[in-house]
C-alpha atoms as one frame of an Amber mdcrd trajectory, in Angstrom:
protein
 -79.940  44.149 -98.067 -80.220  41.251 -95.600 -77.917  39.082 -97.729 -75.380
  41.895 -97.953 -75.510  42.424 -94.189 -75.025  38.705 -93.513 -72.053  38.505
 -95.872 -70.475  41.580 -94.310 -70.754  40.085 -90.838 -69.486  36.610 -91.719
 -66.523  37.998 -93.673 -65.514  40.461 -90.953 -61.987  39.584 -89.835 -59.655
  40.875 -87.161 -56.969  43.250 -88.359 -53.372  42.280 -87.587 -53.284  44.960
 -84.893 -56.495  43.815 -83.233 -55.485  40.159 -83.384 -52.188  41.037 -81.707
 -53.977  42.978 -78.969 -56.517  40.250 -78.249 -54.026  37.386 -78.423 -51.656
  39.202 -76.044 -54.490  39.801 -73.593 -55.730  36.203 -73.793 -52.236  34.813
 -73.222 -51.666  37.135 -70.281 -54.957  36.186 -68.602 -55.318  32.508 -69.494
 -51.904  31.317 -70.694 -53.466  30.220 -73.995 -51.158  30.856 -76.940 -52.821
  32.295 -80.043 -50.534  31.885 -83.094 -51.266  34.097 -86.098 -52.762  31.207
 -88.075 -55.665  31.223 -85.580 -56.808  34.700 -86.626 -59.713  33.482 -88.760
 -60.890  31.086 -86.052 -60.683  33.827 -83.437 -62.618  36.213 -85.684 -65.405
  33.681 -86.045 -65.674  33.108 -82.320 -65.833  36.816 -81.545 -68.520  37.772
 -84.077 -71.232  36.686 -81.636 -69.750  39.025 -79.033 -69.713  41.834 -81.618
 -73.463  41.436 -82.070 -74.159  40.880 -78.350 -72.400  44.119 -77.395 -74.148
  46.154 -80.071 -71.178  46.790 -82.328 -71.072  46.611 -86.100 -67.601  45.228
 -86.750 -64.709  43.521 -85.017 -62.742  46.759 -85.367 -65.455  48.623 -83.439
 -65.563  45.862 -80.830 -61.798  45.889 -80.305 -61.754  49.677 -80.078 -64.380
  49.441 -77.349 -62.375  46.770 -75.535 -58.985  48.439 -75.534 -59.688  52.142
 -75.880 -63.103  52.747 -74.313 -62.829  50.563 -71.196 -64.949  47.706 -72.507
 -62.677  45.053 -71.012 -63.960  45.957 -67.551 -67.324  44.394 -68.380 -66.437
  42.096 -71.266 -63.388  40.196 -69.968 -65.258  37.068 -68.817 -67.314  36.864
 -72.031 -64.189  37.366 -74.139 -62.301  34.536 -72.437 -65.370  32.265 -72.573
 -65.669  32.878 -76.323 -62.050  31.959 -76.960 -61.542  28.854 -74.826 -61.677
  25.463 -76.538 -64.070  22.980 -74.920 -63.484  19.618 -76.551 -64.532  16.858
 -74.151 -66.061  13.382 -74.167 -67.200  10.790 -71.676 -64.483   8.142 -71.170
 -62.056  10.107 -73.332 -58.662   8.361 -73.399 -60.158   5.280 -71.718 -56.834
   3.753 -70.690 -56.712   6.237 -67.833 -60.037   5.033 -66.516 -59.008   1.388
 -66.892 -55.958   2.139 -64.733 -58.107   3.964 -62.202 -60.598   1.144 -61.880
 -58.311  -1.901 -62.094 -55.166  -0.638 -60.367 -55.452   2.621 -58.498 -58.736
   2.220 -56.627 -57.891  -1.288 -55.337 -54.505   0.054 -54.201 -56.148   2.896
 -52.299 -58.481   0.438 -50.569 -55.507  -1.742 -49.667 -53.851   1.317 -48.112
 -56.899   1.736 -45.895 -58.068   5.019 -47.348 -61.755   5.547 -46.604 -62.124
   8.815 -48.528 -60.357  10.128 -51.615 -60.293  13.547 -53.269 -60.103  13.989
 -57.032 -59.671  17.180 -59.035 -60.703  17.556 -62.668 -58.810  20.679 -63.779
 -60.108  22.069 -67.055 -63.364  20.113 -66.788 -65.174  21.840 -69.677 -68.853
  20.823 -69.849 -68.380  18.045 -67.310 -67.870  14.805 -69.210 -64.601  14.048
 -67.394 -65.769  14.633 -63.794 -69.023  12.762 -64.460 -67.031   9.860 -65.884
 -64.896   9.861 -62.737 -67.962  10.053 -60.512 -69.557   7.070 -62.226 -66.483
   4.918 -61.735 -65.844   6.029 -58.161 -69.450   5.606 -57.093 -69.818   2.204
 -58.756 -66.591   1.019 -57.126 -67.694   2.322 -53.728 -71.091   0.640 -53.987
 -69.687  -2.656 -55.204 -66.710  -2.781 -52.813 -68.057  -0.916 -49.794 -65.927
   2.189 -50.264 -64.008   4.387 -50.338 -66.107   7.539 -50.128 -65.051  10.287
 -52.518 -65.324  13.934 -53.408 -64.682  15.513 -56.804 -63.718  19.104 -57.541
 -64.212  20.201 -61.152 -62.861  23.554 -62.305 -62.593  25.542 -65.493 -61.751
  29.060 -66.583 -64.876  29.237 -68.757 -67.948  30.078 -66.657 -70.333  29.243
 -69.518 -69.218  25.605 -69.702 -69.372  25.334 -65.901 -73.047  26.284 -66.050
 -73.630  23.496 -68.575 -71.686  21.036 -66.425 -73.710  21.835 -63.293 -76.964
  21.044 -65.117 -75.695  17.608 -66.111 -77.823  17.538 -69.275 -76.238  16.157
 -72.444 -77.273  15.084 -75.948 -78.085  11.385 -75.982 -75.202  10.698 -78.360
 -72.721  12.173 -75.852 -73.183   9.288 -73.403 -72.739   6.523 -75.985 -69.155
   5.837 -74.768 -70.496   5.133 -71.261 -70.720   1.354 -70.626 -74.341   0.107
 -70.587 -74.320  -0.877 -66.898 -73.132   2.576 -65.899 -75.736   4.170 -68.149
 -78.419   2.193 -66.359 -77.192   3.415 -62.979 -76.353   7.011 -63.683 -78.107
   8.314 -66.811 -81.758   9.387 -66.806 -83.622   9.004 -70.103 -86.323  11.500
 -71.104 -89.937  10.482 -70.620 -91.243  12.934 -73.210 -91.170  11.549 -76.762
 -88.839  13.242 -79.185 -86.441  14.659 -76.621 -82.884  13.760 -77.469 -81.318
  14.674 -74.147 -80.283  12.708 -71.084 -79.449  13.826 -67.559 -76.971  12.606
 -64.977 -78.723  11.333 -61.830 -78.997  13.863 -58.951 -76.821  11.874 -56.531
 -73.909  11.951 -58.956 -74.351  15.648 -59.702 -74.292  16.319 -55.961 -70.965
  14.497 -55.593 -69.145  17.072 -57.737 -68.296  20.634 -56.782 -67.991  22.855
 -59.851 -66.043  26.096 -59.496 -64.216  28.643 -61.662 -60.425  28.527 -61.483
 -57.708  30.072 -63.620 -54.596  27.916 -63.907 -52.583  31.121 -64.424 -53.210
  32.115 -60.804 -50.233  31.813 -58.449 -52.233  29.772 -55.941 -55.000  27.215
 -56.395 -57.508  27.402 -53.508 -58.650  23.792 -53.696 -58.404  22.773 -50.046
 -56.630  19.695 -48.749 -54.147  17.848 -51.012 -55.706  15.707 -53.717 -55.279
  11.977 -54.211 -55.629  12.392 -57.989 -55.513  15.303 -60.385 -56.760  15.009
 -63.951 -55.441  17.877 -66.079 -55.751  16.415 -69.532 -55.403  18.168 -72.879
 -54.975  21.532 -71.172 -51.197  21.964 -71.212 -51.150  21.766 -75.016 -52.446
  25.347 -75.136 -49.512  26.730 -73.105 -45.885  27.423 -73.928 -43.217  25.306
 -72.202 -42.480  27.774 -69.429 -46.159  28.077 -68.568 -46.614  24.302 -68.710
 -43.926  23.816 -66.082 -45.352  26.508 -63.820 -48.837  25.003 -64.025 -47.642
  21.465 -63.334 -45.633  22.625 -60.318 -48.676  24.411 -58.924 -50.776  21.301
 -59.519 -48.222  19.184 -57.679 -48.361  21.575 -54.731 -51.953  20.378 -54.348
 -51.273  16.651 -54.853 -50.336  14.515 -51.875 -47.182  12.424 -51.823 -48.116
   9.147 -53.491 -50.947  10.816 -55.391 -51.404  10.519 -59.147 -51.385  13.099
 -61.927 -53.095  12.311 -65.237 -52.187  14.310 -68.358 -53.490  14.050 -71.916
 -51.972  11.453 -74.212 -50.466  14.150 -76.456 -48.798  15.956 -73.544 -45.224
  15.363 -72.394 -43.315  16.587 -69.347 -40.365  14.215 -69.801 -37.803  17.016
 -69.987 -38.979  18.728 -66.789 -37.317  18.087 -63.441 -40.376  17.181 -61.385
 -40.979  14.877 -58.397 -42.887  12.378 -60.520 -42.519   8.770 -61.626 -44.191
   7.559 -64.804 -46.474   4.610 -63.965 -48.601   4.434 -67.119 -49.352   6.233
 -70.364 -49.209   9.887 -69.187 -49.979   8.744 -65.628 -47.539   9.936 -62.968
 -47.067   9.210 -59.261 -45.847  12.022 -57.042 -42.803  11.237 -54.863
């Protein structure tokens, strides 16, 4: 009986109707496009929510969501289950080389004594912690500038992971050894395969939920840099343009926008100049 039950659960798939309902809702709320070839993947991600909410099948779960008012309590969990959270320390390292060798010295030469950086779509925190390492090391070695980092994501589960700053040891392997020595705490207990980012670096980052589909981004004063990398790929072209324009509304003139290497905005009429590989300077 247990084998039969396991097989029934793992083979449970969304019907075409339920996939259409969920994908439409997800796109409306998050902007994420869910093509029909993602139905099996989506089914797999939602099976945990089926069990957590006490339902037997995906059909029961979707009926509860859309016909019995379940969305009122399940919306956050549903979006968290669907979002993709691929991230790595020093991912696309050319961006960080540009930051360290070109951009930070230029900001110092301009006389800026404090800079603001936004990691939009920060996932479990590898990107903002990478930024914090570089900014703090530069500030200590060069006597400034001071900095603040805002890190946001739609997924509240990954934000909780990011705030803890605890990662598998293998996750920090891309971090240069000198930065590991400064900013990564090794476990004292034998057999533990986790590391933790030092408290001072964790304190330098403000983690907060933010939906890029919102009409306004309440992020405070204009940013000097915005990293929104490998996020636009999940949106259609119209949504991409709307998101980038809203990002630019929060980027100061002369500030820099960093996109993922697979993302292009070349055909959009935006107040940006390309200064590096998917690195743009705002007019």
